[in-house]
Coordinates of C-alpha atoms in Angstrom, one line a residue:
X296 CA -27.2 13.5 18.6
X297 CA -24.0 14.4 20.7
X298 CA -20.9 13.1 19.0
X299 CA -18.4 11.0 20.9
X300 CA -14.7 11.5 20.1
X301 CA -12.5 9.0 21.8
X302 CA -9.7 10.8 23.7
X303 CA -6.2 9.3 23.0
X304 CA -5.4 6.7 25.5
X305 CA -9.0 6.0 26.6
X306 CA -11.8 3.6 26.0
X307 CA -15.6 4.2 26.6
X308 CA -16.3 4.2 30.4
X309 CA -17.8 0.8 31.4
X310 CA -20.4 2.1 34.0
X311 CA -20.6 2.6 37.7
X312 CA -17.7 1.9 40.0
X313 CA -19.2 3.0 43.4
X314 CA -21.5 5.5 45.1
X315 CA -20.6 7.5 48.1
X316 CA -23.2 8.8 50.7
X317 CA -23.2 10.8 53.9
X318 CA -24.9 9.0 56.9
X319 CA -25.4 9.8 60.5
X320 CA -25.4 7.0 63.0
X321 CA -22.7 4.4 62.1
X322 CA -24.3 1.5 63.8
X323 CA -27.8 2.1 62.2
X324 CA -26.1 2.4 58.8
X325 CA -24.1 -0.7 59.3
X326 CA -27.2 -2.8 60.4
X327 CA -29.4 -1.6 57.5
X328 CA -27.0 -2.3 54.7
X329 CA -25.8 -5.7 56.0
X330 CA -28.9 -7.1 57.8
X331 CA -31.8 -5.7 55.7
X332 CA -30.2 -5.4 52.2
X333 CA -27.8 -8.4 52.8
X334 CA -24.6 -6.6 51.5
X335 CA -21.3 -7.7 52.7
X336 CA -19.2 -5.1 54.7
X337 CA -16.0 -5.5 52.7
X338 CA -14.0 -2.7 54.2
X339 CA -13.9 -0.6 57.4
X340 CA -11.5 2.3 57.1
X341 CA -11.5 6.0 57.6
X342 CA -12.1 9.1 55.6
X343 CA -8.7 9.8 54.4
X344 CA -9.3 13.5 54.6
X345 CA -10.6 13.2 58.1
X346 CA -9.3 10.0 60.0
X347 CA -11.7 10.6 62.8
X348 CA -14.6 9.5 60.7
X349 CA -15.4 6.0 59.4
X350 CA -15.6 5.0 55.8
X351 CA -17.8 2.0 55.2
X352 CA -17.8 0.0 52.0
X353 CA -20.6 -2.5 51.3
X354 CA -20.7 -4.9 48.2
X355 CA -20.6 -8.4 47.0
X356 CA -18.2 -11.1 48.3
X357 CA -15.0 -9.4 47.2
X358 CA -16.3 -5.8 46.5
X359 CA -16.2 -5.8 42.8
X360 CA -16.6 -2.4 41.0
X361 CA -20.3 -1.8 40.3
X362 CA -21.4 -3.3 43.6
X363 CA -19.9 -0.8 46.1
X364 CA -22.1 1.5 48.2
X365 CA -19.9 3.6 50.5
X366 CA -20.8 5.8 53.5
X367 CA -19.2 8.4 55.7
X368 CA -21.2 8.4 58.9
X369 CA -21.1 11.7 60.8
X370 CA -23.1 11.3 64.2
X371 CA -25.5 14.0 64.7
X372 CA -25.4 15.4 61.1
X373 CA -28.4 17.4 60.0
X374 CA -30.4 15.6 57.2
X375 CA -30.0 16.9 53.7
X376 CA -32.6 18.0 51.2
X377 CA -32.9 16.5 47.8
X378 CA -32.8 18.9 44.8
X379 CA -31.2 19.6 41.4
X380 CA -27.5 19.2 41.0
X381 CA -27.0 15.9 42.8
X382 CA -27.7 12.2 42.4
X383 CA -30.8 11.4 44.5
X384 CA -31.2 7.6 44.2
X385 CA -29.2 4.5 43.8
X386 CA -30.9 1.4 42.3
X387 CA -29.7 -2.2 42.8
X388 CA -30.4 -5.0 40.4
X389 CA -32.6 -7.8 41.8
X390 CA -33.6 -11.1 40.2
X391 CA -36.7 -10.8 37.9
X392 CA -38.7 -13.3 40.0
X393 CA -37.9 -11.7 43.4
X394 CA -40.4 -8.9 43.6
X395 CA -42.8 -10.7 46.0
X396 CA -39.8 -11.6 48.2
X397 CA -38.6 -8.2 48.5
X398 CA -41.9 -6.6 49.1
X399 CA -42.4 -8.9 52.0
X400 CA -38.9 -8.5 53.4
X401 CA -39.0 -4.7 53.3
X402 CA -42.5 -4.7 54.8
X403 CA -41.2 -6.9 57.7
X404 CA -38.6 -4.3 58.4
X405 CA -41.4 -1.6 58.5
X406 CA -40.1 0.3 55.5
X407 CA -42.5 2.3 53.4
X408 CA -42.2 1.2 49.8
X409 CA -43.6 2.6 46.5
X410 CA -43.7 0.6 43.4
X411 CA -43.6 1.5 39.7
X412 CA -42.3 0.7 36.3
X413 CA -39.3 2.3 34.7
X414 CA -38.3 1.5 31.1
X415 CA -40.5 -1.5 31.3
X416 CA -39.0 -2.9 34.5
X417 CA -40.7 -3.1 37.9
X418 CA -39.1 -0.9 40.5
X419 CA -39.4 -0.6 44.3
X420 CA -38.3 2.7 46.0
X421 CA -37.7 3.1 49.8
X422 CA -35.6 5.2 52.1
X423 CA -32.6 4.0 54.2
X424 CA -32.4 5.2 57.8
X425 CA -31.0 8.6 56.8
X426 CA -33.5 9.2 54.0
X427 CA -31.4 8.1 51.1
X428 CA -33.5 6.7 48.3
X429 CA -32.7 3.1 47.6
X430 CA -34.3 1.3 44.6
X431 CA -34.5 -2.2 43.4
X432 CA -35.0 -2.9 39.7
X433 CA -36.2 -6.4 38.9
X434 CA -34.5 -7.7 35.8
X435 CA -32.7 -10.6 34.2
X436 CA -29.4 -9.1 35.1
X437 CA -25.9 -10.4 35.5
X438 CA -25.1 -12.2 38.8
X439 CA -22.2 -11.1 41.0
X440 CA -20.2 -13.0 43.6
X441 CA -22.6 -14.0 46.2
X442 CA -21.9 -13.5 50.0
X443 CA -22.5 -16.8 51.6
X444 CA -23.3 -15.4 55.0
X445 CA -25.9 -12.9 53.7
X446 CA -29.2 -13.0 55.6
X447 CA -31.0 -12.6 52.2
X448 CA -32.0 -16.0 50.6
X449 CA -29.4 -16.8 48.1
X450 CA -32.0 -17.0 45.3
X451 CA -33.0 -13.4 45.9
X452 CA -29.7 -11.7 46.7
X453 CA -29.0 -8.2 45.2
X454 CA -26.7 -8.2 42.2
X455 CA -24.8 -5.0 42.4
X456 CA -25.9 -1.7 41.0
X457 CA -28.4 -1.2 38.2
X458 CA -28.4 2.6 37.9
X459 CA -28.3 5.9 39.7
X460 CA -30.7 8.9 39.2
X461 CA -29.6 12.5 39.1
X462 CA -31.9 15.5 39.2
X463 CA -30.6 18.2 36.9
X464 CA -31.7 21.5 35.4
X465 CA -30.4 20.7 31.9
X466 CA -30.1 17.0 30.7
X467 CA -28.0 18.2 27.6
X468 CA -25.2 19.1 30.0
X469 CA -25.2 15.5 31.3
X470 CA -25.3 14.3 27.7
X471 CA -22.4 16.3 26.6
X472 CA -20.3 14.7 29.5
X473 CA -21.5 11.1 29.4
X474 CA -21.9 10.6 25.7
X475 CA -19.6 13.3 24.3
X476 CA -16.7 12.8 26.7
X477 CA -17.0 9.3 28.3
X478 CA -18.6 7.1 25.6
X479 CA -22.0 6.3 27.1
X480 CA -24.8 5.6 24.8
X481 CA -28.1 7.3 25.1
X482 CA -30.9 4.7 25.6
X483 CA -34.0 6.8 25.5
X484 CA -36.4 9.0 27.5
X485 CA -39.7 8.5 29.2
X486 CA -41.9 10.7 31.5
X487 CA -41.1 10.8 35.2
X488 CA -43.2 12.2 38.0
X489 CA -40.4 15.0 38.3
X490 CA -39.9 15.6 34.6
X491 CA -38.4 13.8 31.7
X492 CA -36.1 10.9 32.6
X493 CA -33.3 10.1 30.2
X494 CA -31.1 7.0 30.4
X495 CA -27.5 6.6 29.5
X496 CA -25.6 3.3 29.3
X497 CA -22.0 2.5 29.9
X498 CA -20.0 0.3 27.6
X499 CA -19.6 -2.6 29.9
X500 CA -21.5 -5.9 30.0
X501 CA -21.7 -6.4 33.7
X502 CA -23.5 -4.6 36.5
X503 CA -23.9 -1.0 37.2
X504 CA -24.4 0.2 33.6
X505 CA -27.0 3.1 33.7
X506 CA -27.1 6.7 34.6
X507 CA -30.5 8.3 34.6
X508 CA -30.9 12.1 34.4
X509 CA -34.3 13.6 35.3
X510 CA -34.7 17.2 33.9
X511 CA -36.3 19.6 36.4
X512 CA -35.8 23.1 35.1
X513 CA -36.6 25.9 37.6
X514 CA -36.5 23.5 40.6
X515 CA -34.2 24.3 43.7
X516 CA -30.9 22.9 44.3
X517 CA -30.3 20.2 46.9
X518 CA -28.7 20.9 50.3
X519 CA -26.0 18.5 51.3
X520 CA -26.5 16.6 54.7
X521 CA -27.0 13.1 56.1
X522 CA -28.7 11.0 53.5
X523 CA -27.3 13.0 50.5
X524 CA -25.4 11.2 47.9
X525 CA -21.9 13.0 47.7
X526 CA -20.8 11.6 44.4
X527 CA -21.0 8.8 41.9
X528 CA -17.9 7.0 40.6
X529 CA -17.4 5.7 37.1
X530 CA -15.1 3.0 36.1
X531 CA -11.8 3.2 34.3
X532 CA -9.4 0.3 33.7
X533 CA -6.1 1.6 35.0
X534 CA -4.0 4.6 36.0
X535 CA -2.8 5.3 32.5
X536 CA -6.4 5.6 31.2
X537 CA -7.4 7.6 34.2
X538 CA -4.5 10.0 33.4
X539 CA -5.7 10.2 29.8
X540 CA -9.2 11.0 31.0
X541 CA -7.9 13.7 33.3
X542 CA -6.1 15.4 30.3
X543 CA -9.2 15.2 28.0
X544 CA -11.6 16.4 30.8
X545 CA -9.2 19.3 31.6
X546 CA -9.3 20.2 27.9
X547 CA -13.0 20.1 27.9
X548 CA -13.2 22.6 30.8
X549 CA -14.4 20.2 33.6
X550 CA -11.6 21.0 36.0
X551 CA -10.8 17.5 37.3
X552 CA -8.8 17.3 40.5
X553 CA -5.4 15.7 40.7
X554 CA -5.3 11.9 41.3
X555 CA -6.2 11.0 44.9
X556 CA -4.9 7.7 46.3
X557 CA -7.8 6.0 48.0
X558 CA -5.8 2.9 48.8
X559 CA -8.3 0.6 47.0
X560 CA -8.5 2.5 43.8
X561 CA -7.3 5.9 42.5
X562 CA -9.6 8.8 41.9
X563 CA -10.2 12.0 40.1
X564 CA -13.3 14.2 40.8
X565 CA -15.1 16.8 38.6
X566 CA -18.6 18.5 38.3
X567 CA -20.7 18.7 35.2
X568 CA -22.5 22.1 34.7
X569 CA -25.6 21.2 36.7
X570 CA -23.4 20.6 39.8
X571 CA -23.4 16.7 39.9
X572 CA -20.1 15.5 41.3
X573 CA -18.6 12.6 39.4
X574 CA -15.5 10.6 40.1
X575 CA -13.4 8.4 37.8
X576 CA -12.0 5.5 39.8
X577 CA -9.6 2.7 38.7
X578 CA -10.7 -1.0 39.2
X579 CA -7.3 -1.8 40.8
X580 CA -6.0 -2.5 43.3
X581 CA -9.2 -3.6 44.9
X582 CA -10.4 -4.4 48.4
X583 CA -8.4 -7.6 49.0
X584 CA -5.2 -5.6 48.5
X585 CA -4.5 -5.3 52.3
X586 CA -6.4 -8.3 53.8
X587 CA -7.5 -11.7 52.6
X588 CA -11.0 -12.2 51.2
X589 CA -12.2 -14.2 54.3
X590 CA -11.1 -11.3 56.5
X591 CA -12.7 -8.5 54.5
X592 CA -14.7 -6.0 56.8
X593 CA -13.6 -7.6 60.1
X594 CA -10.9 -5.1 61.1
X595 CA -10.2 -1.3 60.9
X596 CA -7.9 -0.9 58.1
X597 CA -5.7 2.1 57.8
X598 CA -3.3 3.4 55.0
X599 CA 0.3 3.3 55.9
X600 CA 0.4 7.0 56.5
X601 CA -2.1 6.7 59.3
X602 CA -0.7 3.6 61.0
X603 CA 1.4 5.8 63.4
X604 CA -2.0 7.3 64.7
X605 CA -3.8 4.1 65.0
X606 CA -4.2 4.3 68.7
X607 CA -5.6 7.8 68.6
X608 CA -7.9 7.0 65.6
X609 CA -9.3 3.8 67.3
X610 CA -10.1 5.8 70.5
X611 CA -11.8 8.5 68.5
X612 CA -14.0 6.5 66.1
X613 CA -17.4 5.3 67.5
X614 CA -17.7 1.8 68.8
X615 CA -19.5 -0.3 66.3
X616 CA -20.6 -4.0 66.3
X617 CA -20.4 -6.0 63.1
X618 CA -23.2 -8.4 63.5
X619 CA -22.3 -10.4 60.5
X620 CA -18.8 -11.1 61.9
X621 CA -19.4 -10.7 65.6
X622 CA -16.6 -8.2 66.0
X623 CA -16.4 -4.8 67.8
X624 CA -14.4 -1.9 66.1
X625 CA -13.7 1.5 67.7
X626 CA -13.9 2.8 71.2
X627 CA -15.8 6.0 71.5
X628 CA -19.3 5.5 73.1
X629 CA -21.9 7.7 71.4
X630 CA -24.3 6.9 74.1
X631 CA -27.8 8.1 73.3
X632 CA -28.6 8.9 69.7
X633 CA -26.8 12.2 68.9
X634 CA -29.2 15.1 68.2
X635 CA -29.4 16.7 64.7
X636 CA -27.4 19.8 64.2
X637 CA -29.2 23.0 63.7
X638 CA -28.5 25.8 61.2
X639 CA -25.8 28.1 62.4
X640 CA -25.4 31.8 62.6
X641 CA -22.0 31.3 64.0
X642 CA -23.0 33.1 67.3
X643 CA -21.7 36.3 65.6
X644 CA -24.7 38.5 65.3
X645 CA -24.2 38.4 61.5
X646 CA -25.7 35.9 59.0
X647 CA -23.3 33.0 58.4
X648 CA -23.9 30.3 56.0
X649 CA -22.5 26.8 56.5
X650 CA -21.7 23.8 54.5
X651 CA -19.7 20.6 54.7
X652 CA -19.1 18.8 58.0
X653 CA -21.4 19.8 60.8
X654 CA -19.8 22.5 62.9
X655 CA -19.9 20.6 66.2
X656 CA -18.3 17.6 64.7
X657 CA -15.4 19.3 62.9
X658 CA -11.8 19.8 63.8
X659 CA -10.8 22.0 60.9
X660 CA -12.7 24.9 59.2
X661 CA -12.5 27.1 56.2
X662 CA -13.9 30.6 56.4
X663 CA -14.8 32.1 52.9
X664 CA -15.4 35.7 52.2
X665 CA -17.3 36.7 49.1
X666 CA -16.4 39.5 46.7
X667 CA -18.1 42.9 46.2
X668 CA -21.6 42.2 44.8
X669 CA -21.3 38.5 45.5
X670 CA -23.0 36.5 48.3
X671 CA -22.1 34.1 50.9
X672 CA -24.0 31.3 49.1
X673 CA -21.9 32.0 46.0
X674 CA -18.6 31.5 47.5
X675 CA -19.8 28.6 49.7
X676 CA -20.3 26.7 46.5
X677 CA -16.5 26.2 46.4
X678 CA -17.0 23.5 49.1
X679 CA -18.0 21.2 46.3
X680 CA -14.8 22.0 44.3
X681 CA -12.6 21.4 47.3
X682 CA -14.4 18.1 48.1
X683 CA -12.6 17.7 51.5
X684 CA -15.2 16.4 54.0
X685 CA -13.1 17.0 57.1
X686 CA -13.9 20.7 56.8
X687 CA -16.7 22.8 58.0
X688 CA -17.2 25.7 55.8
X689 CA -18.5 29.1 57.0
X690 CA -19.3 32.2 54.9
X691 CA -20.6 35.4 56.5
X692 CA -22.8 37.5 54.4
X693 CA -21.8 41.3 54.0
X694 CA -24.6 43.9 54.4
X695 CA -25.5 45.0 51.0
X696 CA -23.2 42.4 49.5
X697 CA -20.1 44.6 50.1
X698 CA -17.6 44.7 52.8
X699 CA -16.5 48.3 52.2
X700 CA -17.7 50.9 49.7
X701 CA -14.5 51.9 47.8
X702 CA -11.4 50.2 46.2
X703 CA -9.1 48.5 48.6
X704 CA -6.4 51.0 47.5
X705 CA -8.6 54.1 48.6
X706 CA -7.3 55.8 51.7
X707 CA -8.4 53.7 54.7
X708 CA -10.4 56.4 56.3
X709 CA -12.6 56.6 53.2
X710 CA -13.7 53.0 53.8
X711 CA -14.5 53.5 57.5
X712 CA -16.3 52.5 59.5
X713 CA -17.2 49.8 57.1
X714 CA -13.7 48.2 57.1
X715 CA -13.5 47.9 60.8
X716 CA -17.0 46.3 60.8
X717 CA -15.9 43.8 58.1
X718 CA -12.7 42.9 60.1
X719 CA -14.9 42.5 63.2
X720 CA -17.2 40.2 61.4
X721 CA -14.2 37.9 60.5
X722 CA -13.0 38.1 64.2
X723 CA -16.4 37.2 65.4
X724 CA -16.5 34.1 63.2
X725 CA -12.9 33.1 64.1
X726 CA -13.8 33.6 67.9
X727 CA -16.9 31.4 67.6
X728 CA -14.8 28.7 65.9
X729 CA -12.3 28.9 68.8
X730 CA -15.1 28.6 71.3
X731 CA -16.3 25.5 69.4
X732 CA -12.9 24.0 69.8
X733 CA -11.4 25.0 66.4
X734 CA -8.5 27.4 67.0
X735 CA -7.1 29.8 64.4
X736 CA -4.3 27.4 63.4
X737 CA -6.9 24.9 62.3
X738 CA -8.7 27.4 60.1
X739 CA -8.1 28.2 56.5
X740 CA -9.1 31.9 55.8
X741 CA -9.9 32.5 52.1
X742 CA -11.7 34.9 49.9
X743 CA -12.2 36.2 46.4
X744 CA -11.6 39.8 45.1
X745 CA -12.8 42.2 47.9
X746 CA -13.1 39.2 50.2
X747 CA -9.5 38.2 49.3
X748 CA -8.3 41.7 50.3
X749 CA -10.2 41.4 53.6
X750 CA -8.8 38.0 54.3
X751 CA -5.3 39.1 53.8
X752 CA -5.8 42.2 55.9
X753 CA -7.4 40.3 58.8
X754 CA -4.5 37.8 58.7
X755 CA -2.0 40.7 58.5
X756 CA -3.6 42.4 61.7
X757 CA -4.4 39.6 64.0
X758 CA -2.1 38.0 66.4
X759 CA -3.8 34.7 66.1
X760 CA -2.8 33.7 62.6
X761 CA -4.9 31.3 60.6
X762 CA -3.5 27.9 59.6
X763 CA -3.4 29.1 56.0
X764 CA -4.7 32.1 53.9
X765 CA -6.1 31.8 50.4
X766 CA -6.5 35.0 48.4
X767 CA -8.1 34.5 44.9
X768 CA -7.4 38.0 43.1
X769 CA -6.6 40.1 46.2
X770 CA -4.0 42.3 47.9
X771 CA -3.2 43.8 51.3
X772 CA -5.3 46.9 52.1
X773 CA -2.5 48.4 54.3
X774 CA 1.2 47.7 54.3
X775 CA 2.2 49.0 57.7
X776 CA 1.3 46.0 59.9
X777 CA 4.2 44.7 62.0
X778 CA 3.1 41.2 63.4
X779 CA 5.0 38.3 62.3
X780 CA 3.8 35.4 60.2
X781 CA 5.6 32.3 61.7
X782 CA 5.8 30.3 58.5
X783 CA 2.0 30.7 57.7
X784 CA 1.4 29.5 54.3
X785 CA -0.3 31.9 51.9
X786 CA -1.6 31.3 48.4
X787 CA -2.3 34.2 46.1
X788 CA -3.3 34.3 42.4
X789 CA -4.0 37.1 40.0
X790 CA -4.2 38.0 36.3
X791 CA -1.5 40.4 35.3
X792 CA -4.2 42.5 33.6
X793 CA -6.7 42.4 36.4
X794 CA -8.5 45.7 36.4
X795 CA -9.4 45.4 40.1
X796 CA -6.1 44.1 41.5
X797 CA -3.1 46.0 40.1
X798 CA -0.1 43.7 39.5
X799 CA 2.3 46.1 41.3
X800 CA 0.1 45.8 44.6
X801 CA -0.1 42.1 44.3
X802 CA 3.6 41.7 44.1
X803 CA 4.2 44.2 46.8
X804 CA 1.8 42.3 49.1
X805 CA 3.7 39.1 48.4
X806 CA 7.0 40.7 49.3
X807 CA 5.6 42.3 52.4
X808 CA 4.1 39.0 53.7
X809 CA 7.4 37.1 53.0
X810 CA 9.4 39.8 54.9
X811 CA 7.3 39.1 57.9
X812 CA 7.8 35.3 57.7
X813 CA 4.9 34.0 55.7
X814 CA 5.4 31.2 53.2
X815 CA 3.9 32.8 50.1
X816 CA 3.0 31.0 46.8
X817 CA 2.1 34.0 44.6
X818 CA 1.1 33.1 41.1
X819 CA 0.7 35.5 38.3
X820 CA -1.7 33.8 35.8
X821 CA -2.1 35.3 32.3
X822 CA -5.6 34.9 30.9
X823 CA -7.1 34.2 34.4
X824 CA -9.4 37.1 34.3
X825 CA -11.2 38.2 37.5
X826 CA -12.1 34.7 38.4
X827 CA -10.8 31.4 40.0
X828 CA -9.3 28.6 37.9
X829 CA -8.6 24.9 38.5
X830 CA -4.9 25.4 39.3
X831 CA -5.8 27.9 42.1
X832 CA -8.5 25.5 43.4
X833 CA -5.8 22.7 43.6
X834 CA -3.4 25.0 45.4
X835 CA -6.0 26.0 47.9
X836 CA -6.9 22.3 48.4
X837 CA -3.3 21.4 49.0
X838 CA -3.1 24.0 51.8
X839 CA -6.3 22.7 53.2
X840 CA -4.9 19.2 53.3
X841 CA -1.7 20.5 55.0
X842 CA -3.8 22.0 57.7
X843 CA -5.9 19.0 58.2
X844 CA -2.9 16.8 58.2
X845 CA -1.3 18.7 61.0
X846 CA -3.9 17.3 63.4
X847 CA -3.0 14.5 65.8

């Protein structure tokens, strides 16, 4: 049994707060969750990391924690693929005697439904328009605040969340987090078609109490896209308790992000070892914080820091019609259904892996360069740590997993022609981004180890400076370039005993870049080793937010 040790200043987590999903067509998403499932649209706002994208919140009458399903709709987004390392299904609680009603209602909407039993309770499973698994669990659960205008008969209305299901390689890693760190109770296990399902229960007595983990060792990881569940948020009571959890999770090695102000709650994010992204969100201030309960969902609500851009934002977001309110929001006409995006090679002639926001729908990008012996897929996994959905992420793959054969300190001619080819690869990716409407100043160029050296060298040589440069354990290859850095922000981090990046060269690089006008944050981090830590990720995330925030 995993022991639970209550961290100072905390109480056991109550259960689910909200679930956040990526969608594609915003109108289709809106119609499904309000008109088919009968959820109230309690808030229309924007992605705070990318204000050109909607953020829809659906829930009960006031949007209580444990009832909120949220979506970022990205028109034209390619559909994701379910797999290990992610939440794959969200289950609502439905009245125990409503099974027949919901079978008929879902059939009337031409949905393919499968039935079953889970921990002794009937379950219906079906897909929303983007392929997200939605489930109904029929039980004697607790009622929530009903939405009087719901198209679902009042006796059969959904009552907030019952549970979420994550697919994982190792259930024990989930157990160590939920039970050992957050105070969940392990309910039990039972066979599942995919493996063994284990249920964990939060400490609350309301809705949204359960997290299920299905162990699928050896199965592939999921690929994020439309229909993918981005993260699941758990409840904490207030800011002080959230701060205490951030401290305890940091101490346990989970690397939570700094607190993010999401206007209606405050959030920290972290991953457990399987890759599932969790959030801890505060209950307050809640969705009626900026508009009366009667007006929830009728208007595009923006945080104060975006109000100055309201006209531009309203012109950019797609026009949607809220049928439950009879109002129109947004101005951009999507016209015919946007085609799904296709896998990219960046148009560069080299293999380029992508993640995050679809390239054709992004306005900011991050180009990531892997280290010697690493792969593009490896470094592209940092996208999950950055957790900034405004960005499209691109990672070119070096031939033989190496950009150039010798140390970056070797005479340049000994690394030729490989170095010039590597620089040409970066230039090709940057050029393709510019052709897609993302110029260099909207690109963050980053890398680790050999890739960090390459990123610094490319930025040093090019006249079109990236919007920011991030070098995890790297230094300049040459110190004889003369182009200026007009205030370009650069983050660099290194262990003073790093066997690959001598401290003297690291410090020389920082001084050289500063002399040419760059704004350099160079951190010497004892004990870092040849790796990347949470402080470095947070520093990189801050630069990315700075680049994204510079957009109109």
